[in-house]
């Protein structure tokens, strides 16, 4: 595996890495080869047809047991090649009241 110079933080696999994509509800699953990955996106080659599959949101399964996965959405398809991007969850908001209470305590002492 090597890091390409064009995209910062993107790792390209010379032989690929076997992964799967799976529907959010588990109704379909396809074997794929992971060609490149970064923090935000990845490039795959899909084995089998993806025609008729809902690729708006799906999982990229990085382990055979399904314990390592990322939520994804489709960016581009060209034959069997797919570019996907990872969907991030909503950021966790810190409690404002607790932070304000701490600041008041520091200023009053």
Short mmCIF file of C-alpha atoms in Angstrom, two decimals:
data_model
loop_
_atom_site.label_atom_id
_atom_site.label_comp_id
_atom_site.label_asym_id
_atom_site.label_seq_id
_atom_site.Cartn_x
_atom_site.Cartn_y
_atom_site.Cartn_z
CA UNK A 1 0.00 0.00 0.00
CA UNK A 2 1.21 3.49 -0.72
CA UNK A 3 0.05 7.05 -0.21
CA UNK A 4 -0.57 9.07 -3.34
CA UNK A 5 0.71 12.61 -3.64
CA UNK A 6 -2.43 14.03 -5.30
CA UNK A 7 -4.85 13.64 -2.40
CA UNK A 8 -3.55 14.30 1.09
CA UNK A 9 -4.15 11.39 3.41
CA UNK A 10 -5.40 9.02 0.68
CA UNK A 11 -4.02 5.48 0.78
CA UNK A 12 -4.01 3.39 -2.41
CA UNK A 13 -3.85 -0.41 -2.24
CA UNK A 14 -1.82 -2.02 -5.04
CA UNK A 15 -3.82 -5.28 -4.97
CA UNK A 16 -6.97 -3.95 -3.39
CA UNK A 17 -8.62 -4.98 -0.14
CA UNK A 18 -11.73 -7.17 -0.10
CA UNK A 19 -14.73 -5.44 1.48
CA UNK A 20 -18.53 -5.44 1.12
CA UNK A 21 -21.22 -2.84 0.71
CA UNK A 22 -24.57 -3.47 2.36
CA UNK A 23 -27.94 -1.74 2.47
CA UNK A 24 -28.81 0.14 5.64
CA UNK A 25 -31.71 -2.28 6.21
CA UNK A 26 -29.62 -5.34 5.25
CA UNK A 27 -31.74 -6.30 2.21
CA UNK A 28 -28.75 -6.50 -0.18
CA UNK A 29 -25.01 -6.99 -0.03
CA UNK A 30 -22.27 -6.89 -2.71
CA UNK A 31 -18.60 -7.89 -2.62
CA UNK A 32 -16.16 -5.15 -3.57
CA UNK A 33 -12.47 -4.41 -3.81
CA UNK A 34 -11.29 -1.29 -1.99
CA UNK A 35 -8.72 0.48 -4.20
CA UNK A 36 -8.15 3.70 -2.26
CA UNK A 37 -9.38 5.28 0.96
CA UNK A 38 -9.03 8.54 2.86
CA UNK A 39 -10.69 10.04 5.91
CA UNK A 40 -13.59 11.36 3.81
CA UNK A 41 -13.97 9.08 0.77
CA UNK A 42 -13.02 5.83 -0.97
CA UNK A 43 -12.78 4.21 -4.41
CA UNK A 44 -14.22 0.71 -4.98
CA UNK A 45 -14.65 -1.89 -7.71
CA UNK A 46 -17.99 -3.67 -7.31
CA UNK A 47 -18.40 -7.36 -8.12
CA UNK A 48 -21.83 -8.01 -9.63
CA UNK A 49 -24.59 -5.68 -10.70
CA UNK A 50 -25.60 -2.60 -8.73
CA UNK A 51 -28.54 -1.85 -10.99
CA UNK A 52 -31.70 -1.21 -9.00
CA UNK A 53 -29.92 -0.87 -5.65
CA UNK A 54 -30.60 2.12 -3.42
CA UNK A 55 -27.15 3.67 -3.14
CA UNK A 56 -28.28 6.93 -1.52
CA UNK A 57 -27.06 5.61 1.84
CA UNK A 58 -25.39 2.28 2.61
CA UNK A 59 -22.65 0.68 4.72
CA UNK A 60 -19.08 -0.09 3.70
CA UNK A 61 -18.18 -3.22 5.68
CA UNK A 62 -14.44 -3.29 6.32
CA UNK A 63 -14.38 -6.63 8.16
CA UNK A 64 -15.88 -10.02 7.38
CA UNK A 65 -17.81 -10.01 10.67
CA UNK A 66 -19.27 -6.55 10.02
CA UNK A 67 -17.83 -5.02 13.18
CA UNK A 68 -15.88 -2.32 11.31
CA UNK A 69 -18.08 -0.26 9.02
CA UNK A 70 -18.76 3.27 7.75
CA UNK A 71 -21.99 4.91 6.53
CA UNK A 72 -21.59 6.03 2.92
CA UNK A 73 -23.29 7.65 -0.02
CA UNK A 74 -22.58 7.30 -3.71
CA UNK A 75 -20.63 10.07 -5.46
CA UNK A 76 -19.93 8.59 -8.91
CA UNK A 77 -20.28 5.31 -10.85
CA UNK A 78 -18.27 4.39 -13.95
CA UNK A 79 -18.94 0.77 -14.93
CA UNK A 80 -17.80 -1.32 -11.96
CA UNK A 81 -15.88 1.57 -10.37
CA UNK A 82 -17.56 3.55 -7.60
CA UNK A 83 -16.49 6.66 -5.72
CA UNK A 84 -18.15 7.04 -2.35
CA UNK A 85 -17.99 9.52 0.49
CA UNK A 86 -18.44 8.84 4.16
CA UNK A 87 -21.41 10.32 6.01
CA UNK A 88 -20.54 11.87 9.33
CA UNK A 89 -22.97 11.94 12.22
CA UNK A 90 -24.15 15.17 13.79
CA UNK A 91 -21.51 16.67 16.09
CA UNK A 92 -22.22 16.28 19.78
CA UNK A 93 -23.04 19.61 21.39
CA UNK A 94 -21.52 20.36 24.73
CA UNK A 95 -23.83 21.40 27.50
CA UNK A 96 -23.86 25.18 27.53
CA UNK A 97 -25.31 25.51 31.04
CA UNK A 98 -22.57 23.37 32.56
CA UNK A 99 -19.84 25.37 30.80
CA UNK A 100 -21.38 28.69 31.89
CA UNK A 101 -21.68 27.48 35.48
CA UNK A 102 -17.98 26.61 35.52
CA UNK A 103 -17.01 30.03 34.19
CA UNK A 104 -19.16 31.81 36.82
CA UNK A 105 -17.59 29.74 39.57
CA UNK A 106 -14.08 30.71 38.42
CA UNK A 107 -14.89 34.44 38.21
CA UNK A 108 -16.61 34.59 41.61
CA UNK A 109 -13.72 33.01 43.53
#
